[in-house]
PDB file of C-alpha atoms and ligand atoms in Angstrom:
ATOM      1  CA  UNK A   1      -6.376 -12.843   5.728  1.00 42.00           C
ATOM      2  CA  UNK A   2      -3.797 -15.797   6.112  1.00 39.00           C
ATOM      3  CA  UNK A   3      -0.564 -15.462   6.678  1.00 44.00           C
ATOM      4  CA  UNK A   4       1.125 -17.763   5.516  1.00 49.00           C
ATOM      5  CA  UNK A   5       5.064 -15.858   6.370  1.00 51.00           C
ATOM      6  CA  UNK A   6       5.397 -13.958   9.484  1.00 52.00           C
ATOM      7  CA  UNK A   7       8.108 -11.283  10.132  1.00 51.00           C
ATOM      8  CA  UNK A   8       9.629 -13.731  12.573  1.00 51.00           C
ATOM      9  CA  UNK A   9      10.175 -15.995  10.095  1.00 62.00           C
ATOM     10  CA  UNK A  10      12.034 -14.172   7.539  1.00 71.00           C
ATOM     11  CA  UNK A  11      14.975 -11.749   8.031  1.00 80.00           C
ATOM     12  CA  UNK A  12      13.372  -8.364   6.251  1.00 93.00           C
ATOM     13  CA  UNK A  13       9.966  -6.217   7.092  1.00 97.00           C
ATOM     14  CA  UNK A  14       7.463  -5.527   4.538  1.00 98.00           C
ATOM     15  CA  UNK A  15       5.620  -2.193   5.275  1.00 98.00           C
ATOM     16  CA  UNK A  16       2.566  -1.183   2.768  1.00 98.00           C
ATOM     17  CA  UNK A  17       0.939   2.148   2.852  1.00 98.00           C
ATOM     18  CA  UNK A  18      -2.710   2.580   2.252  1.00 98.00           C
ATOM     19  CA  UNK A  19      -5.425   5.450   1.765  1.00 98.00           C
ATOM     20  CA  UNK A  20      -7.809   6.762  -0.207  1.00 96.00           C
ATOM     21  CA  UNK A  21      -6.408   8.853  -3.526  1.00 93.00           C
ATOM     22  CA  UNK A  22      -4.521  11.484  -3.121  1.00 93.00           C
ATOM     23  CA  UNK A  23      -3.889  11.065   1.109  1.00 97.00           C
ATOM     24  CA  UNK A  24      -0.724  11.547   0.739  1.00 97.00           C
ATOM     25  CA  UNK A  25       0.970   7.910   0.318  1.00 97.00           C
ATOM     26  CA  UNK A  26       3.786   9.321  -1.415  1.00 97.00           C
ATOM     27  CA  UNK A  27       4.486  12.012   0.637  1.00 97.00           C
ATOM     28  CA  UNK A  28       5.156   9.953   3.628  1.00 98.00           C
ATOM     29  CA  UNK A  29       6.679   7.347   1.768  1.00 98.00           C
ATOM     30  CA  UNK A  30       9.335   9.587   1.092  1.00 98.00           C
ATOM     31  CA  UNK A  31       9.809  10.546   4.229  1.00 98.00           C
ATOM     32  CA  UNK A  32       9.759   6.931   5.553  1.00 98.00           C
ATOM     33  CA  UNK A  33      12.542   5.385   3.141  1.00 98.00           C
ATOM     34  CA  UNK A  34      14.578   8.305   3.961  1.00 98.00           C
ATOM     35  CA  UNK A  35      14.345   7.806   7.739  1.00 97.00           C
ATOM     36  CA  UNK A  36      14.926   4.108   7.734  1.00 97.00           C
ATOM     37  CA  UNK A  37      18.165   4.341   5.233  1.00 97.00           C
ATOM     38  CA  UNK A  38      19.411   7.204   7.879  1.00 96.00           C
ATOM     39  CA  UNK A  39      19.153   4.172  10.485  1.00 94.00           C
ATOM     40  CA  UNK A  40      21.313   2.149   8.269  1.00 94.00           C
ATOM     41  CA  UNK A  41      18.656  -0.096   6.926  1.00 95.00           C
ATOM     42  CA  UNK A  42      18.784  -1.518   3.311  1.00 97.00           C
ATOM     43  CA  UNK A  43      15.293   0.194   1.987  1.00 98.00           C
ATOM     44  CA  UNK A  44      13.325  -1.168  -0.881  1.00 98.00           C
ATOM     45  CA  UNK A  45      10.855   1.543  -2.140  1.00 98.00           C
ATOM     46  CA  UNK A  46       7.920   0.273  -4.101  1.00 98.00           C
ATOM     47  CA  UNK A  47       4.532   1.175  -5.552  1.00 98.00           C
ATOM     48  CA  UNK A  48       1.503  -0.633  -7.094  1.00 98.00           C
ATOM     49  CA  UNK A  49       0.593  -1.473 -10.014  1.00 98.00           C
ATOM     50  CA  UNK A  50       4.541  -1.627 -10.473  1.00 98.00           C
ATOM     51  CA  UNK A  51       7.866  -1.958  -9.879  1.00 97.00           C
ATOM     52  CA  UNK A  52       9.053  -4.426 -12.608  1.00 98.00           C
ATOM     53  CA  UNK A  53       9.246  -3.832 -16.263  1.00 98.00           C
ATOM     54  CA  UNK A  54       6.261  -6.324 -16.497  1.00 98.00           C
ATOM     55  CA  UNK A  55       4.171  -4.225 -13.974  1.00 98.00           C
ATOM     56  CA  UNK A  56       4.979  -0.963 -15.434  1.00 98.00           C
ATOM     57  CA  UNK A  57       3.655  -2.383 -18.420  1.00 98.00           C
ATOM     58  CA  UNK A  58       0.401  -3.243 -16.655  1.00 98.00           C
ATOM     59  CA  UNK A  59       0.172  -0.033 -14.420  1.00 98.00           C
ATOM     60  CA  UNK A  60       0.106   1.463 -17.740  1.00 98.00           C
ATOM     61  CA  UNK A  61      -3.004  -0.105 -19.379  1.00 98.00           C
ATOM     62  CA  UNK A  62      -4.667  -0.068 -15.858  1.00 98.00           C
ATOM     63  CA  UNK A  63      -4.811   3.681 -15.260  1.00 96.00           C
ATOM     64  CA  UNK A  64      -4.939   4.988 -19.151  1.00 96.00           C
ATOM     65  CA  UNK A  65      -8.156   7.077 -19.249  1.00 94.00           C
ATOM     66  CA  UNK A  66      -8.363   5.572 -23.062  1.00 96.00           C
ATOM     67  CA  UNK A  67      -9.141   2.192 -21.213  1.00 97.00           C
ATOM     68  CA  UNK A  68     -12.745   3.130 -20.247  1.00 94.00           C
ATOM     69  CA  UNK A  69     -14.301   0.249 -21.883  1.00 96.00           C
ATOM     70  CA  UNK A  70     -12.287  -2.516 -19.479  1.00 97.00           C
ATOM     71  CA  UNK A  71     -14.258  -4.660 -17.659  1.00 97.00           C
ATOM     72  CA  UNK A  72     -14.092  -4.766 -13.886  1.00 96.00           C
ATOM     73  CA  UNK A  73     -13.079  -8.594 -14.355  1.00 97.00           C
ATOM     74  CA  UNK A  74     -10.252  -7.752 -16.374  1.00 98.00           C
ATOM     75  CA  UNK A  75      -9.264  -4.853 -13.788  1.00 98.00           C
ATOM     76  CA  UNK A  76      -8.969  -7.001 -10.981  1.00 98.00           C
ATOM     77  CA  UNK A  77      -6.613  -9.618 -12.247  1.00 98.00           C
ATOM     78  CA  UNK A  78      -4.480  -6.932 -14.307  1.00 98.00           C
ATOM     79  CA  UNK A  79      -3.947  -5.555 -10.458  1.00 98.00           C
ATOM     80  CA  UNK A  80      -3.328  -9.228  -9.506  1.00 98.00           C
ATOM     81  CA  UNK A  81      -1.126  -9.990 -12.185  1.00 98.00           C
ATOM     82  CA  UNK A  82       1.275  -6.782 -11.797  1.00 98.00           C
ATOM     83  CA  UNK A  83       1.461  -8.215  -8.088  1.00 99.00           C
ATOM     84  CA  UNK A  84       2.803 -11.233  -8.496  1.00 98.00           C
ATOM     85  CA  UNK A  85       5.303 -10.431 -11.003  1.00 98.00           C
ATOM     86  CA  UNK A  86       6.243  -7.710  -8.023  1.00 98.00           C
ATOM     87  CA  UNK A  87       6.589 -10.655  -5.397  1.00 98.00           C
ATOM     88  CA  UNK A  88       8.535 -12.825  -7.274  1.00 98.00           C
ATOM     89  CA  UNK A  89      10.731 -10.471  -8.694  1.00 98.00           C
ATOM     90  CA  UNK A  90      11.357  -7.913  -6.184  1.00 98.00           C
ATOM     91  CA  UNK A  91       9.374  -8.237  -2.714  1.00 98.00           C
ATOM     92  CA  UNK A  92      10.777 -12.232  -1.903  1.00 97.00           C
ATOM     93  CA  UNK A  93      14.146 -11.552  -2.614  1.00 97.00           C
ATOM     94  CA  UNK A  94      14.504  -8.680  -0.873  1.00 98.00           C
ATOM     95  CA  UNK A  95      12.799  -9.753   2.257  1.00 97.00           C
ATOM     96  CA  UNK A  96      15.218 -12.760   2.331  1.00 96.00           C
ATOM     97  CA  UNK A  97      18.248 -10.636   1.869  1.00 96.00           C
ATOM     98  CA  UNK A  98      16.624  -8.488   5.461  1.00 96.00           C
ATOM     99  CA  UNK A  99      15.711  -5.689   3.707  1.00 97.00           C
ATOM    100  CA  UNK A 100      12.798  -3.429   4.339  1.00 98.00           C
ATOM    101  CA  UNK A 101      10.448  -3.251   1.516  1.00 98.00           C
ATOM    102  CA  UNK A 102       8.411  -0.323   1.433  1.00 98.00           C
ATOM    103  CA  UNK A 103       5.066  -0.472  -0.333  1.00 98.00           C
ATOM    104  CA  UNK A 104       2.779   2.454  -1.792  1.00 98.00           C
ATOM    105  CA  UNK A 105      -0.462   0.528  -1.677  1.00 98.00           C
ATOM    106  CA  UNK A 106      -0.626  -3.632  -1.969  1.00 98.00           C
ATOM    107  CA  UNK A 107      -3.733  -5.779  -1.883  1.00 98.00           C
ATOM    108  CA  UNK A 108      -5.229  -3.869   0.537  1.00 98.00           C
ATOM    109  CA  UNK A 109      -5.827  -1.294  -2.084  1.00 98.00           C
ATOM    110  CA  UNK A 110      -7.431  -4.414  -4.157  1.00 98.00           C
ATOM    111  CA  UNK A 111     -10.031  -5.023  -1.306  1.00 98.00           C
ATOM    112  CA  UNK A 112     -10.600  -1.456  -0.639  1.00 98.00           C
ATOM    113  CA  UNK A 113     -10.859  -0.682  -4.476  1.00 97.00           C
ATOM    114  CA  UNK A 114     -12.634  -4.144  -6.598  1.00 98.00           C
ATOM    115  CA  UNK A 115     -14.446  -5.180  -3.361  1.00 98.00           C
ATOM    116  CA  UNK A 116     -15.343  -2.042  -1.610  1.00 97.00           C
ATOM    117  CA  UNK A 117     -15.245   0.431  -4.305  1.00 96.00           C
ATOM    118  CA  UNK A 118     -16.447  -1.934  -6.890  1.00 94.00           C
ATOM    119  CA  UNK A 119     -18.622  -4.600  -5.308  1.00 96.00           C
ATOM    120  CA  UNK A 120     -17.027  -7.527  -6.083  1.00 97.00           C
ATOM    121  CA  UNK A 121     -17.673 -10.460  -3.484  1.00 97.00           C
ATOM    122  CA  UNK A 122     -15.635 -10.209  -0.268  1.00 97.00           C
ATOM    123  CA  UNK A 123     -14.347 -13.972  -0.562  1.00 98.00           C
ATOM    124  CA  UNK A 124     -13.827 -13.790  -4.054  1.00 98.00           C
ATOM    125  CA  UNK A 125     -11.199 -10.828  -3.693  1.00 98.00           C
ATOM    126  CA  UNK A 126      -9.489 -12.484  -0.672  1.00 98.00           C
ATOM    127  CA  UNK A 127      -9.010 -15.828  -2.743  1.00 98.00           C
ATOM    128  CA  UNK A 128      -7.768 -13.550  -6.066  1.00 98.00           C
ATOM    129  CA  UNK A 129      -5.128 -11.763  -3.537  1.00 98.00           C
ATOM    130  CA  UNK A 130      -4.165 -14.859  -2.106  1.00 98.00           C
ATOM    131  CA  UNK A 131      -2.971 -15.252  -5.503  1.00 98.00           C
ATOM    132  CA  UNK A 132      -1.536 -12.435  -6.231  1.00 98.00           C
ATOM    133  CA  UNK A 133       0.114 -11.731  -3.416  1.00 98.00           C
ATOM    134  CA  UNK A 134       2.270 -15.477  -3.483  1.00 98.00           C
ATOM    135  CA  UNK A 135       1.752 -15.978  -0.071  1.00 98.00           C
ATOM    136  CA  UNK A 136       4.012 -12.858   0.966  1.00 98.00           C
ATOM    137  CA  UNK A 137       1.928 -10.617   3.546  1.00 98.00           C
ATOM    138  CA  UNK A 138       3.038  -7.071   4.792  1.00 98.00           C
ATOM    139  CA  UNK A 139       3.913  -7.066   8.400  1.00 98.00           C
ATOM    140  CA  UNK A 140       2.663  -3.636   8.997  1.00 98.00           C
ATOM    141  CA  UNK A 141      -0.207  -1.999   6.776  1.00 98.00           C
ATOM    142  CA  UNK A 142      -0.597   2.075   7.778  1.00 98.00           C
ATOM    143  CA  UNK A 143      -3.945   3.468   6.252  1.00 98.00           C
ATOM    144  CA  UNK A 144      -3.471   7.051   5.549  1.00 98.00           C
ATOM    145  CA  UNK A 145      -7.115   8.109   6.745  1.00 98.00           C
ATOM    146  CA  UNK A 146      -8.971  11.440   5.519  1.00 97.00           C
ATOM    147  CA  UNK A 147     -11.725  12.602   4.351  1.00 96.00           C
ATOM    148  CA  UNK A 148     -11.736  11.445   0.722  1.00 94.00           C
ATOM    149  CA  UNK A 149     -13.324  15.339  -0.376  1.00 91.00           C
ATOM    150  CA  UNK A 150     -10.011  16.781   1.287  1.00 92.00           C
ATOM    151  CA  UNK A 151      -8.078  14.365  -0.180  1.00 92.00           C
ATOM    152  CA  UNK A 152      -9.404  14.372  -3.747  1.00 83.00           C
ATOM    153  CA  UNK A 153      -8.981  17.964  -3.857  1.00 83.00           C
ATOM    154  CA  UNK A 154      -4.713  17.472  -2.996  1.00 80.00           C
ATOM    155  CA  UNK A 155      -4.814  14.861  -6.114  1.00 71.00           C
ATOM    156  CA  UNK A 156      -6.849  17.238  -8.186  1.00 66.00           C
ATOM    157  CA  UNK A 157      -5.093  20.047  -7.289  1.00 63.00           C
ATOM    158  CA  UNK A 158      -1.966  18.176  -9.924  1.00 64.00           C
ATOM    159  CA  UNK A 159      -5.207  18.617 -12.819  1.00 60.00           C
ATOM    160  CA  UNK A 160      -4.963  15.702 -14.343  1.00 64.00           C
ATOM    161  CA  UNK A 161      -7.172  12.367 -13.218  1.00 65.00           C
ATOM    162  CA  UNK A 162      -6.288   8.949 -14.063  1.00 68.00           C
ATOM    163  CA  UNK A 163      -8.761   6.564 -15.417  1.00 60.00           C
ATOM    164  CA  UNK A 164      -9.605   5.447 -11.098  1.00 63.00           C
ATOM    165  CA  UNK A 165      -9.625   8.644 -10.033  1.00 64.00           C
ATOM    166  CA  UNK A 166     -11.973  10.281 -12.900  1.00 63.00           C
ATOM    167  CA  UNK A 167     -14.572   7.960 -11.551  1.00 70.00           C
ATOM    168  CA  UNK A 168     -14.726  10.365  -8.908  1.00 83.00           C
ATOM    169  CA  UNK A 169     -15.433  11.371  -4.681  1.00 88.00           C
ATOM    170  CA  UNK A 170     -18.583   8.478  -4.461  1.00 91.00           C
ATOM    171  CA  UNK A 171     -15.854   5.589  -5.098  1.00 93.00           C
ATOM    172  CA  UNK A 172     -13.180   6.984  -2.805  1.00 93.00           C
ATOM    173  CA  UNK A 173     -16.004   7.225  -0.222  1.00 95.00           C
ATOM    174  CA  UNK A 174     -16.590   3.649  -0.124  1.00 96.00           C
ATOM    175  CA  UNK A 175     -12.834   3.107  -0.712  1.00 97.00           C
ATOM    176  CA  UNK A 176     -12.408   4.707   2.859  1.00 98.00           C
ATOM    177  CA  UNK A 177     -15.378   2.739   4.425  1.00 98.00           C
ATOM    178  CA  UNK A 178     -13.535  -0.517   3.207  1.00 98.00           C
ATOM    179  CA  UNK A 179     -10.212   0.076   4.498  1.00 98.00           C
ATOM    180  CA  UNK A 180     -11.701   0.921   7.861  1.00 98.00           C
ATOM    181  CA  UNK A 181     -13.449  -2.146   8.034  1.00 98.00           C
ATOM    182  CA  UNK A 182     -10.398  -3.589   7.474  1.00 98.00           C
ATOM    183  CA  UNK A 183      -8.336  -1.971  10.042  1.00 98.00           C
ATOM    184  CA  UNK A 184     -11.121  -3.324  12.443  1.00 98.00           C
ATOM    185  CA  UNK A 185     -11.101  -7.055  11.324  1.00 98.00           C
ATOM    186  CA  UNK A 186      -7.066  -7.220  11.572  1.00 98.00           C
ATOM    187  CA  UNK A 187      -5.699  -4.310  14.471  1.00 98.00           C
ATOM    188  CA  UNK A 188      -2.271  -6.091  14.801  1.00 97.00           C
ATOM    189  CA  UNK A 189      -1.270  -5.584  11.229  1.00 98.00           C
ATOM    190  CA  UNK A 190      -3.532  -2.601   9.568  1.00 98.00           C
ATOM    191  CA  UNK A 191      -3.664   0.349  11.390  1.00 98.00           C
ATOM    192  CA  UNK A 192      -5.190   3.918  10.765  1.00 98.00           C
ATOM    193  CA  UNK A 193      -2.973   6.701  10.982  1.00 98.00           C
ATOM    194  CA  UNK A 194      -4.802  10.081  10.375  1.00 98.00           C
ATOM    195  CA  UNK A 195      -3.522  11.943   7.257  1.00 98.00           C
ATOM    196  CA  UNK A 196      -5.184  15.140   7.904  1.00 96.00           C
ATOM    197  CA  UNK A 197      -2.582  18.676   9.117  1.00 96.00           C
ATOM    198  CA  UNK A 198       0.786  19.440   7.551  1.00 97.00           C
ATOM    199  CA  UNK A 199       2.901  16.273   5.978  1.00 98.00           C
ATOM    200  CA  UNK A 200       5.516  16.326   9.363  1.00 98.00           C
ATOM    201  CA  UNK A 201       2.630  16.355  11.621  1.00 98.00           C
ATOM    202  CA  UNK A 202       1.298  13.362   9.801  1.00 98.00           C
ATOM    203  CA  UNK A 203       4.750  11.566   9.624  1.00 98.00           C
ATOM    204  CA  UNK A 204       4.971  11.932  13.408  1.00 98.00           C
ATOM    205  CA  UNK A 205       1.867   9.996  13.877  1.00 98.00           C
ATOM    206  CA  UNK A 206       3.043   7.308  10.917  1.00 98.00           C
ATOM    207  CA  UNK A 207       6.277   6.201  13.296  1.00 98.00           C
ATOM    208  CA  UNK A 208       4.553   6.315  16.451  1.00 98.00           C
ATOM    209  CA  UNK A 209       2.112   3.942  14.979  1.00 98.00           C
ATOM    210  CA  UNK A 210       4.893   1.723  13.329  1.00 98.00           C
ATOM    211  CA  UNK A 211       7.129   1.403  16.214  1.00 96.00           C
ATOM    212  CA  UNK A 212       4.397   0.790  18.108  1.00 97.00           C
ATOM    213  CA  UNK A 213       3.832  -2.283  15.260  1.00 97.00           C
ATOM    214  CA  UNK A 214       7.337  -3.105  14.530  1.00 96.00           C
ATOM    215  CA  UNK A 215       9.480  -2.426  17.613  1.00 93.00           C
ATOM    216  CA  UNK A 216      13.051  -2.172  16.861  1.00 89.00           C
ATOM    217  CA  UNK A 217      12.542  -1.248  13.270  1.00 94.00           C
ATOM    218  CA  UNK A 218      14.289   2.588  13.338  1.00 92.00           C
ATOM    219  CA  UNK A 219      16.931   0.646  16.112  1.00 84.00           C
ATOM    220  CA  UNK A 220      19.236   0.534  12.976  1.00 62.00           C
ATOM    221  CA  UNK A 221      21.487  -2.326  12.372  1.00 55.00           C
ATOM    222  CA  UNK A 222      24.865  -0.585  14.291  1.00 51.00           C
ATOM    223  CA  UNK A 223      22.547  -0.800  17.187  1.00 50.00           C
ATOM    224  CA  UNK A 224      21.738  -4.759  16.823  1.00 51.00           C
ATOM    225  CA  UNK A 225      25.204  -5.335  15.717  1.00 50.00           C
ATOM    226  CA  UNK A 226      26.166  -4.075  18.614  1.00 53.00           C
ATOM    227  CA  UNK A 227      23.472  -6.094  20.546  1.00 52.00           C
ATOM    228  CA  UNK A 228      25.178  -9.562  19.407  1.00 49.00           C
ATOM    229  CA  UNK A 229      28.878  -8.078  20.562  1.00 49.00           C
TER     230      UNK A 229
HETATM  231  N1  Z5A B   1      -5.765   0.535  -7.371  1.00 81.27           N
HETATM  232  C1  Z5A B   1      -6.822  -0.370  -7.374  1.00 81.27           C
HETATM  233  O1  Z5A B   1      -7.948  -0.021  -7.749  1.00 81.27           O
HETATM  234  N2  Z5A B   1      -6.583  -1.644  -6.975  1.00 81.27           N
HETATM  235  C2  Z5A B   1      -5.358  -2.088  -6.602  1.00 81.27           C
HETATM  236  O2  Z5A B   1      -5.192  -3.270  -6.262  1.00 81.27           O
HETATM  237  C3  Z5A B   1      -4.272  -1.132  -6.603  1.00 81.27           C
HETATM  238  C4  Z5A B   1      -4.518   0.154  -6.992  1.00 81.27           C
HETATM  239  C5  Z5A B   1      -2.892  -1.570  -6.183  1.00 81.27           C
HETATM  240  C6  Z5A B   1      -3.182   3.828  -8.522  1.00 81.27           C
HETATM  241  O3  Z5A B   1      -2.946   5.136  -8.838  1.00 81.27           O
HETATM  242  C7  Z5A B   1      -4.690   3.648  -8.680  1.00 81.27           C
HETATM  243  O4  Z5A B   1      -4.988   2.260  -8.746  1.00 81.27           O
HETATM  244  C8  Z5A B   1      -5.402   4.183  -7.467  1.00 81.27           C
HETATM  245  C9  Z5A B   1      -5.925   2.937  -6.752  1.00 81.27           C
HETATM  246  C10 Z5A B   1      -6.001   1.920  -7.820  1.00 81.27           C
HETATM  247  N3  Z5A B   1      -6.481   4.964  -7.920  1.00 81.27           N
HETATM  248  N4  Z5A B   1      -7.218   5.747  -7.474  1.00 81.27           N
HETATM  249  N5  Z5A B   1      -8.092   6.453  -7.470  1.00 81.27           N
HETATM  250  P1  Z5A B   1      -1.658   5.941  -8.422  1.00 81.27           P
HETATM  251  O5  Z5A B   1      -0.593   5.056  -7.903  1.00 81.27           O
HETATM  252  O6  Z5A B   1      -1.311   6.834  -9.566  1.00 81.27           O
HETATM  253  O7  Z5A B   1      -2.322   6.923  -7.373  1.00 81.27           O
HETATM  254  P2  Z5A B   1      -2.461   6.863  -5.828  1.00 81.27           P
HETATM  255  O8  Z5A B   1      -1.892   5.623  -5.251  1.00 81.27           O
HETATM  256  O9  Z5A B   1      -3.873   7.120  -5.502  1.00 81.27           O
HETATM  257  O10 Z5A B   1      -1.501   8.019  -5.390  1.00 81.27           O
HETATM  258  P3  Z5A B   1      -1.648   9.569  -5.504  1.00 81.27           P
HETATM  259  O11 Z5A B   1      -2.823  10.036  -6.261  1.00 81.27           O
HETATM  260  O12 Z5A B   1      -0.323  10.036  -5.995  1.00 81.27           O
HETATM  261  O13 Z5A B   1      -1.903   9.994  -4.024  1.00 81.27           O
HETATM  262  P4  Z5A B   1      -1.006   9.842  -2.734  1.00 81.27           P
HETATM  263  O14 Z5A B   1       0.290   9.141  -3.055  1.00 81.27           O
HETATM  264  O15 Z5A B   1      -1.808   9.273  -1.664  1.00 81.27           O
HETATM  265  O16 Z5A B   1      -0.710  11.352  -2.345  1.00 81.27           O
HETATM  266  P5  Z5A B   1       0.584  12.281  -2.619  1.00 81.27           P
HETATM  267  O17 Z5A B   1       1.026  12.168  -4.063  1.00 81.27           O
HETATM  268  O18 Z5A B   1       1.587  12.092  -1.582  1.00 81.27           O
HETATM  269  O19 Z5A B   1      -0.104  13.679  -2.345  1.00 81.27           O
HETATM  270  C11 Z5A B   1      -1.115  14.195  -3.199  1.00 81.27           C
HETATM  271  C12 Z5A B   1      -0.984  15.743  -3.244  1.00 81.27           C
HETATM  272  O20 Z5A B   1      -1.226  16.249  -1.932  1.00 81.27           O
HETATM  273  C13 Z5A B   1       0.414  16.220  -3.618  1.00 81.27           C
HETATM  274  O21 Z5A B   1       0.288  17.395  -4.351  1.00 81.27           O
HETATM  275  C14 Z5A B   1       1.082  16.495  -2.265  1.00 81.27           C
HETATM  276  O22 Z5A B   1       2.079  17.468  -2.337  1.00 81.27           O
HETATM  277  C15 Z5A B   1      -0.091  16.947  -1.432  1.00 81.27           C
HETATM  278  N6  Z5A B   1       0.024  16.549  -0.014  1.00 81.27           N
HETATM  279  C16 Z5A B   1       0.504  15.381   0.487  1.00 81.27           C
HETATM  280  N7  Z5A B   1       0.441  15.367   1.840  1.00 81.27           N
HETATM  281  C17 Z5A B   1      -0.111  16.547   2.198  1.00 81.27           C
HETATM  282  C18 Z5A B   1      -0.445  17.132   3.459  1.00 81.27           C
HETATM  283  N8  Z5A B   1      -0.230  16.481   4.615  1.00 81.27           N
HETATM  284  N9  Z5A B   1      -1.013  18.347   3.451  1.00 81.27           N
HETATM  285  C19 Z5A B   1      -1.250  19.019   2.284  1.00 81.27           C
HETATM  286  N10 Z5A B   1      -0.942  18.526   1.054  1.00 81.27           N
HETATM  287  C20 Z5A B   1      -0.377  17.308   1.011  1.00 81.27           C
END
């Protein structure tokens, strides 16, 4: 995918996290945000759909189980929509101020979900992100990679399903497939990270593999103030 802003040409880092349902996204955000403020780092912590009052708004008609009859069409540029609102809002500003924005899911989840999941042409969803997404691309995308049975049963174990996830394990099969075919096509930025054994074994992995992508980024700013003394 283009990128049409690098991280070395803006002051902030956008990190997204990725996986199949119920991977554990959250989990590890958590634990991300609260790792990165402790290094003195202004953290923005976002999810998708969301984050605005105009995304909530959409987040809410996209995952209402009442919804069944929307059309896949209609899905894909209500995920769109809620993006772009996000970018303008939230994401550009705060990535010009240098902060890190922290993202549970972006439009990787589109490709994985309307493209893999769905079917929807490869080039089509690429051009509809490219929308969506205003030209503002994550630095770092971590896929949270597990067996989507595994996984399903963590998000099932809450009892309630969604309008996505009642359409069950088949989808979040080929949701998996996608991402990986995505980590393939672009190493530097998304990278697998696996998501199976307890939640601090899997953070572990998650930092390794961002430091690894982002060096510097849990330095802290005391650290690179100190650098320019
Ligand atoms: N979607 C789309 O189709 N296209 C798009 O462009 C976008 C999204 C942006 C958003 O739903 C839905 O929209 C999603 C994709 C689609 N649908 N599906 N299916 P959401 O935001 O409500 O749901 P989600 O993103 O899939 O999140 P989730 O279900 O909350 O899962 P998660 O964040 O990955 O997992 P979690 O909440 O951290 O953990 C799930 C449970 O497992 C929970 O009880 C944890 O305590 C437990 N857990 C977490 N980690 C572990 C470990 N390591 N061991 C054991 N148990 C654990």
């Amino acid at each position: 995918m283009m990128r049409a802003e690098t991280a070395a040409a803006r002051p902030g880092a956008f990190v997204t996290l990725e996986g199949v349902d119920g991977a554990g996204k959250t989990t590890q955000v958590v634990r991300l945000v609260e790792r990165l403020e402790a290094c003195g780092r202004e953290v923005v912590r976002l999810r998708e759909p969301g984050g605005t009052a105009i995304s909530e708004r959409i987040r809410a008609l996209l995952l209402d189980p009442g919804n069944s009859e929307m059309a896949p069409e209609c899905e894909l540029l209500l995920f769109e929509a809620s993006r772009a609102q996000l970018v303008r809002e939230v994401i550009e500003p705060a990535l010009a101020r240098g902060a890190v924005v922290v993202c549970d899911r972006f439009y990787d989840s589109t490709h994985a979900y309307q493209a893999g999941g769905r079917g929807f042409d490869d080039a089509l969803v690429r051009r509809a992100n490219e929308l969506g997404c205003c030209g503002v691309h994550p630095d770092v995308t971590l896929v949270l990679d597990m067996d989507p049975g595994r996984a399903f049963e963590r998000a099932g174990a809450r009892g309630e399903h969604d309008r996505m996830e009642a359409e069950g394990l088949a989808l979040q099969c080929r949701v998996r497939e996608d991402y990986r075919q995505l980590a393939e096509a672009e190493p530097a930025r998304v990278r697998l990270v696996d998501a199976d054994g307890a939640p601090d074994e899997v953070y572990a992995r998650l930092e390794e593999t961002l430091t690894a992508a982002l060096p510097g980024l849990f330095e802290g700013l005391a650290a690179q103030e100190s650098n320019h003394d």
